Amino acid sequence: MSSLTLYDNKKNEFLFLTFNQDYGCFACGTLNGFRVYNSDPFRETFRREFSKPDPDASADASGSTNPFASGAGGGGGNAVSRSQGIGIVEMLYRCNILALVGGGPNPKWAPNKVLLWDDRQERPIAELSFKLAVRAVKLSREVVVVAVETKLYLYRFRDLVLLDDIETVANPQGICAVASLKNGRVCLACPAMQKGRVLVIFYKNFNQQAGGGNQPE
């Protein structure tokens, strides 16, 4: 049996946990960033930790009492930083591109934004903003799916062109799923407008047709 811990920082916590599409890896969002693990053999692949200077805490001569701050205060003049959390982290197989959403009491980014993160460059390369908080993000090689409280947005992955937006029943958990099919087709499943019903949409040739070719069942 293997396990993972956050004992290197007792004030850290998990905010999110998910496998990638082939279950070969899984990603964790935490109060101070995100981590990616290989499933078998189990090992940490990489981590990214985020923080920003905390001017309030660094003024304390006796050291910070903020549970999300790190570093030493006092006469040494050491900077005190505030950890920044990631509430959603979605992988695309083992690709260097991940989708990140800020989370926790001190989010890295506002919870209504999705950042596409290039880990080779260790920086965001694209951003999607919404009026409401993001509840879930799903990735495939063809599309990016973003769920907010009562709507799903479907974007083409390669250029983030909006292909479709779908009204749903209230969906605070962001329940949805996307699958790549043969012949360049994509299947999207999500709550319908009526409770207890699931909407399944097939997108055909979406690389050529923005917002067209869908067949709800």
Short mmCIF file of N, CA and C in Angstrom, two decimals, residues 8-101:
data_model
loop_
_atom_site.label_atom_id
_atom_site.label_comp_id
_atom_site.label_asym_id
_atom_site.label_seq_id
_atom_site.Cartn_x
_atom_site.Cartn_y
_atom_site.Cartn_z
N ASP A 8 5.08 17.76 4.86
CA ASP A 8 6.12 18.78 4.76
C ASP A 8 5.57 20.16 5.08
N ASN A 9 4.25 20.29 5.07
CA ASN A 9 3.61 21.54 5.46
C ASN A 9 2.32 21.17 6.17
N LYS A 10 2.34 21.18 7.50
CA LYS A 10 1.19 20.71 8.29
C LYS A 10 -0.03 21.60 8.12
N LYS A 11 0.15 22.78 7.53
CA LYS A 11 -0.98 23.68 7.35
C LYS A 11 -1.57 23.56 5.94
N ASN A 12 -1.06 22.61 5.16
CA ASN A 12 -1.57 22.40 3.82
C ASN A 12 -2.75 21.44 3.85
N GLU A 13 -3.60 21.50 2.84
CA GLU A 13 -4.74 20.60 2.75
C GLU A 13 -5.04 20.31 1.29
N PHE A 14 -5.65 19.13 1.04
CA PHE A 14 -6.13 18.81 -0.29
C PHE A 14 -7.43 19.56 -0.57
N LEU A 15 -7.55 20.10 -1.77
CA LEU A 15 -8.78 20.74 -2.21
C LEU A 15 -9.44 19.98 -3.37
N PHE A 16 -8.65 19.17 -4.07
CA PHE A 16 -9.16 18.54 -5.29
C PHE A 16 -8.29 17.34 -5.62
N LEU A 17 -8.91 16.32 -6.20
CA LEU A 17 -8.17 15.11 -6.57
C LEU A 17 -8.86 14.47 -7.77
N THR A 18 -8.09 14.17 -8.83
CA THR A 18 -8.68 13.55 -10.01
C THR A 18 -7.62 12.79 -10.79
N PHE A 19 -8.04 11.72 -11.49
CA PHE A 19 -7.16 11.00 -12.39
C PHE A 19 -7.15 11.68 -13.76
N ASN A 20 -6.10 11.38 -14.54
CA ASN A 20 -6.12 11.80 -15.93
C ASN A 20 -6.95 10.82 -16.75
N GLN A 21 -6.98 10.99 -18.07
CA GLN A 21 -7.92 10.24 -18.90
C GLN A 21 -7.62 8.74 -18.95
N ASP A 22 -6.36 8.33 -18.84
CA ASP A 22 -6.06 6.90 -18.89
C ASP A 22 -5.70 6.33 -17.51
N TYR A 23 -5.89 7.12 -16.47
CA TYR A 23 -5.67 6.70 -15.08
C TYR A 23 -4.21 6.40 -14.77
N GLY A 24 -3.31 6.81 -15.66
CA GLY A 24 -1.89 6.60 -15.41
C GLY A 24 -1.30 7.60 -14.45
N CYS A 25 -1.99 8.73 -14.26
CA CYS A 25 -1.55 9.79 -13.33
C CYS A 25 -2.76 10.32 -12.59
N PHE A 26 -2.51 11.00 -11.48
CA PHE A 26 -3.57 11.78 -10.85
C PHE A 26 -2.99 13.07 -10.32
N ALA A 27 -3.85 14.07 -10.21
CA ALA A 27 -3.44 15.41 -9.82
C ALA A 27 -4.19 15.83 -8.57
N CYS A 28 -3.51 16.59 -7.71
CA CYS A 28 -4.08 17.09 -6.47
C CYS A 28 -3.97 18.61 -6.44
N GLY A 29 -5.07 19.27 -6.16
CA GLY A 29 -5.03 20.70 -5.86
C GLY A 29 -4.93 20.87 -4.36
N THR A 30 -4.09 21.79 -3.91
CA THR A 30 -3.88 22.00 -2.48
C THR A 30 -3.98 23.49 -2.15
N LEU A 31 -3.83 23.78 -0.86
CA LEU A 31 -3.87 25.17 -0.41
C LEU A 31 -2.68 25.99 -0.90
N ASN A 32 -1.64 25.31 -1.39
CA ASN A 32 -0.48 26.08 -1.85
C ASN A 32 -0.03 25.70 -3.26
N GLY A 33 -0.92 25.12 -4.08
CA GLY A 33 -0.56 24.83 -5.45
C GLY A 33 -1.16 23.52 -5.93
N PHE A 34 -0.38 22.75 -6.68
CA PHE A 34 -0.86 21.45 -7.15
C PHE A 34 0.31 20.49 -7.28
N ARG A 35 -0.04 19.19 -7.30
CA ARG A 35 0.94 18.13 -7.42
C ARG A 35 0.41 17.08 -8.39
N VAL A 36 1.32 16.43 -9.10
CA VAL A 36 0.96 15.36 -10.03
C VAL A 36 1.72 14.11 -9.64
N TYR A 37 1.02 12.98 -9.61
CA TYR A 37 1.60 11.70 -9.20
C TYR A 37 1.42 10.67 -10.30
N ASN A 38 2.40 9.81 -10.46
CA ASN A 38 2.26 8.62 -11.31
C ASN A 38 1.52 7.55 -10.51
N SER A 39 0.61 6.83 -11.18
CA SER A 39 -0.20 5.84 -10.46
C SER A 39 0.57 4.57 -10.14
N ASP A 40 1.25 4.00 -11.14
CA ASP A 40 1.94 2.73 -10.93
C ASP A 40 3.17 2.66 -11.84
N PRO A 41 4.38 2.71 -11.27
CA PRO A 41 4.65 2.76 -9.83
C PRO A 41 4.30 4.11 -9.24
N PHE A 42 3.83 4.07 -8.00
CA PHE A 42 3.39 5.30 -7.35
C PHE A 42 4.59 6.18 -7.01
N ARG A 43 4.55 7.41 -7.49
CA ARG A 43 5.59 8.39 -7.15
C ARG A 43 5.10 9.77 -7.54
N GLU A 44 5.65 10.76 -6.86
CA GLU A 44 5.35 12.14 -7.25
C GLU A 44 6.12 12.49 -8.50
N THR A 45 5.41 13.04 -9.49
CA THR A 45 6.04 13.42 -10.76
C THR A 45 6.56 14.85 -10.69
N PHE A 46 5.71 15.77 -10.27
CA PHE A 46 6.15 17.15 -10.07
C PHE A 46 5.13 17.88 -9.24
N ARG A 47 5.53 19.03 -8.75
CA ARG A 47 4.63 19.90 -8.00
C ARG A 47 4.94 21.35 -8.34
N ARG A 48 3.93 22.19 -8.17
CA ARG A 48 4.11 23.63 -8.31
C ARG A 48 3.45 24.29 -7.10
N GLU A 49 4.20 25.14 -6.45
CA GLU A 49 3.70 25.83 -5.26
C GLU A 49 3.64 27.32 -5.53
N PHE A 50 2.54 27.94 -5.09
CA PHE A 50 2.30 29.34 -5.36
C PHE A 50 2.18 30.11 -4.06
N SER A 51 2.72 31.31 -4.03
CA SER A 51 2.58 32.18 -2.86
C SER A 51 2.80 33.61 -3.31
N LYS A 52 2.39 34.53 -2.45
CA LYS A 52 2.63 35.95 -2.70
C LYS A 52 2.99 36.61 -1.38
N PRO A 53 3.71 37.73 -1.42
CA PRO A 53 4.07 38.41 -0.18
C PRO A 53 2.84 38.79 0.62
N ASP A 54 2.93 38.62 1.93
CA ASP A 54 1.84 38.97 2.84
C ASP A 54 2.27 40.18 3.66
N PRO A 55 1.90 41.40 3.24
CA PRO A 55 2.38 42.59 3.95
C PRO A 55 1.90 42.67 5.39
N ASP A 56 0.71 42.14 5.66
CA ASP A 56 0.19 42.18 7.03
C ASP A 56 1.02 41.30 7.95
N ALA A 57 1.31 40.06 7.46
CA ALA A 57 2.04 39.12 8.30
C ALA A 57 3.49 39.54 8.46
N SER A 58 4.10 40.12 7.42
CA SER A 58 5.51 40.46 7.50
C SER A 58 5.76 41.62 8.46
N ALA A 59 4.70 42.30 8.87
CA ALA A 59 4.86 43.38 9.83
C ALA A 59 4.96 42.87 11.26
N ASP A 60 4.61 41.58 11.47
CA ASP A 60 4.65 41.01 12.82
C ASP A 60 6.09 40.76 13.26
N ALA A 61 6.48 41.34 14.35
CA ALA A 61 7.84 41.11 14.86
C ALA A 61 7.99 39.72 15.44
N SER A 62 6.89 39.12 15.86
CA SER A 62 6.97 37.81 16.51
C SER A 62 6.71 36.66 15.55
N GLY A 63 6.52 36.95 14.27
CA GLY A 63 6.23 35.89 13.31
C GLY A 63 4.75 35.84 13.01
N SER A 64 4.41 35.29 11.85
CA SER A 64 3.03 35.27 11.41
C SER A 64 2.19 34.27 12.18
N THR A 65 0.96 34.66 12.49
CA THR A 65 0.00 33.73 13.08
C THR A 65 -1.03 33.31 12.05
N ASN A 66 -0.90 33.78 10.82
CA ASN A 66 -1.81 33.41 9.75
C ASN A 66 -1.60 31.94 9.40
N PRO A 67 -2.62 31.09 9.44
CA PRO A 67 -2.42 29.67 9.17
C PRO A 67 -2.03 29.37 7.74
N PHE A 68 -2.15 30.34 6.84
CA PHE A 68 -1.81 30.10 5.45
C PHE A 68 -0.55 30.86 5.06
N ALA A 69 0.17 31.40 6.02
CA ALA A 69 1.40 32.12 5.74
C ALA A 69 2.59 31.25 6.07
N SER A 70 3.71 31.51 5.37
CA SER A 70 4.93 30.76 5.63
C SER A 70 6.08 31.73 5.70
N GLY A 71 7.21 31.26 6.26
CA GLY A 71 8.37 32.12 6.41
C GLY A 71 8.44 32.66 7.82
N ALA A 72 9.51 33.30 8.16
CA ALA A 72 9.72 33.82 9.51
C ALA A 72 9.61 35.32 9.51
N GLY A 73 9.05 35.84 10.58
CA GLY A 73 9.00 37.28 10.75
C GLY A 73 10.09 37.70 11.70
N GLY A 74 9.97 38.90 12.21
CA GLY A 74 10.88 39.33 13.25
C GLY A 74 12.09 40.04 12.73
N GLY A 75 13.06 40.17 13.62
CA GLY A 75 14.18 41.05 13.38
C GLY A 75 15.04 40.66 12.22
N GLY A 76 14.97 39.38 11.75
CA GLY A 76 15.81 38.97 10.64
C GLY A 76 15.41 39.59 9.32
N GLY A 77 14.20 40.17 9.26
CA GLY A 77 13.74 40.79 8.03
C GLY A 77 13.33 39.79 6.95
N ASN A 78 13.08 38.53 7.34
CA ASN A 78 12.68 37.54 6.36
C ASN A 78 11.29 37.85 5.84
N ALA A 79 11.10 37.66 4.55
CA ALA A 79 9.79 37.91 3.95
C ALA A 79 8.81 36.83 4.37
N VAL A 80 7.58 37.22 4.57
CA VAL A 80 6.51 36.28 4.89
C VAL A 80 5.60 36.20 3.68
N SER A 81 5.24 35.00 3.28
CA SER A 81 4.41 34.82 2.10
C SER A 81 3.11 34.12 2.47
N ARG A 82 2.10 34.34 1.66
CA ARG A 82 0.80 33.73 1.84
C ARG A 82 0.59 32.71 0.72
N SER A 83 0.32 31.46 1.09
CA SER A 83 0.11 30.41 0.10
C SER A 83 -1.14 30.69 -0.72
N GLN A 84 -1.12 30.26 -1.98
CA GLN A 84 -2.24 30.46 -2.89
C GLN A 84 -2.72 29.11 -3.40
N GLY A 85 -4.03 28.87 -3.26
CA GLY A 85 -4.58 27.54 -3.49
C GLY A 85 -5.08 27.31 -4.91
N ILE A 86 -5.13 26.01 -5.27
CA ILE A 86 -5.70 25.56 -6.53
C ILE A 86 -6.86 24.62 -6.21
N GLY A 87 -8.07 25.02 -6.61
CA GLY A 87 -9.26 24.26 -6.29
C GLY A 87 -9.64 23.24 -7.33
N ILE A 88 -9.17 23.41 -8.57
CA ILE A 88 -9.41 22.44 -9.65
C ILE A 88 -8.13 22.34 -10.47
N VAL A 89 -7.69 21.11 -10.73
CA VAL A 89 -6.57 20.88 -11.63
C VAL A 89 -6.92 19.69 -12.51
N GLU A 90 -6.97 19.91 -13.81
CA GLU A 90 -7.33 18.86 -14.77
C GLU A 90 -6.17 18.62 -15.72
N MET A 91 -5.83 17.35 -15.90
CA MET A 91 -4.76 16.96 -16.80
C MET A 91 -5.32 16.56 -18.16
N LEU A 92 -4.45 16.59 -19.16
CA LEU A 92 -4.75 16.04 -20.48
C LEU A 92 -3.74 14.94 -20.74
N TYR A 93 -4.11 13.71 -20.38
CA TYR A 93 -3.19 12.57 -20.43
C TYR A 93 -1.91 12.96 -19.69
N ARG A 94 -0.74 12.88 -20.36
CA ARG A 94 0.51 13.31 -19.73
C ARG A 94 1.07 14.56 -20.40
N CYS A 95 0.18 15.28 -21.04
CA CYS A 95 0.57 16.51 -21.73
C CYS A 95 1.03 17.56 -20.73
N ASN A 96 1.84 18.50 -21.18
CA ASN A 96 2.33 19.58 -20.32
C ASN A 96 1.29 20.66 -20.08
N ILE A 97 0.13 20.57 -20.73
CA ILE A 97 -0.93 21.56 -20.55
C ILE A 97 -1.93 21.04 -19.52
N LEU A 98 -2.21 21.86 -18.50
CA LEU A 98 -3.21 21.55 -17.49
C LEU A 98 -4.20 22.70 -17.38
N ALA A 99 -5.39 22.42 -16.91
CA ALA A 99 -6.38 23.46 -16.63
C ALA A 99 -6.43 23.68 -15.12
N LEU A 100 -6.30 24.92 -14.68
CA LEU A 100 -6.26 25.25 -13.26
C LEU A 100 -7.33 26.30 -12.92
N VAL A 101 -7.91 26.13 -11.73
CA VAL A 101 -8.85 27.11 -11.17
C VAL A 101 -8.44 27.37 -9.73
#
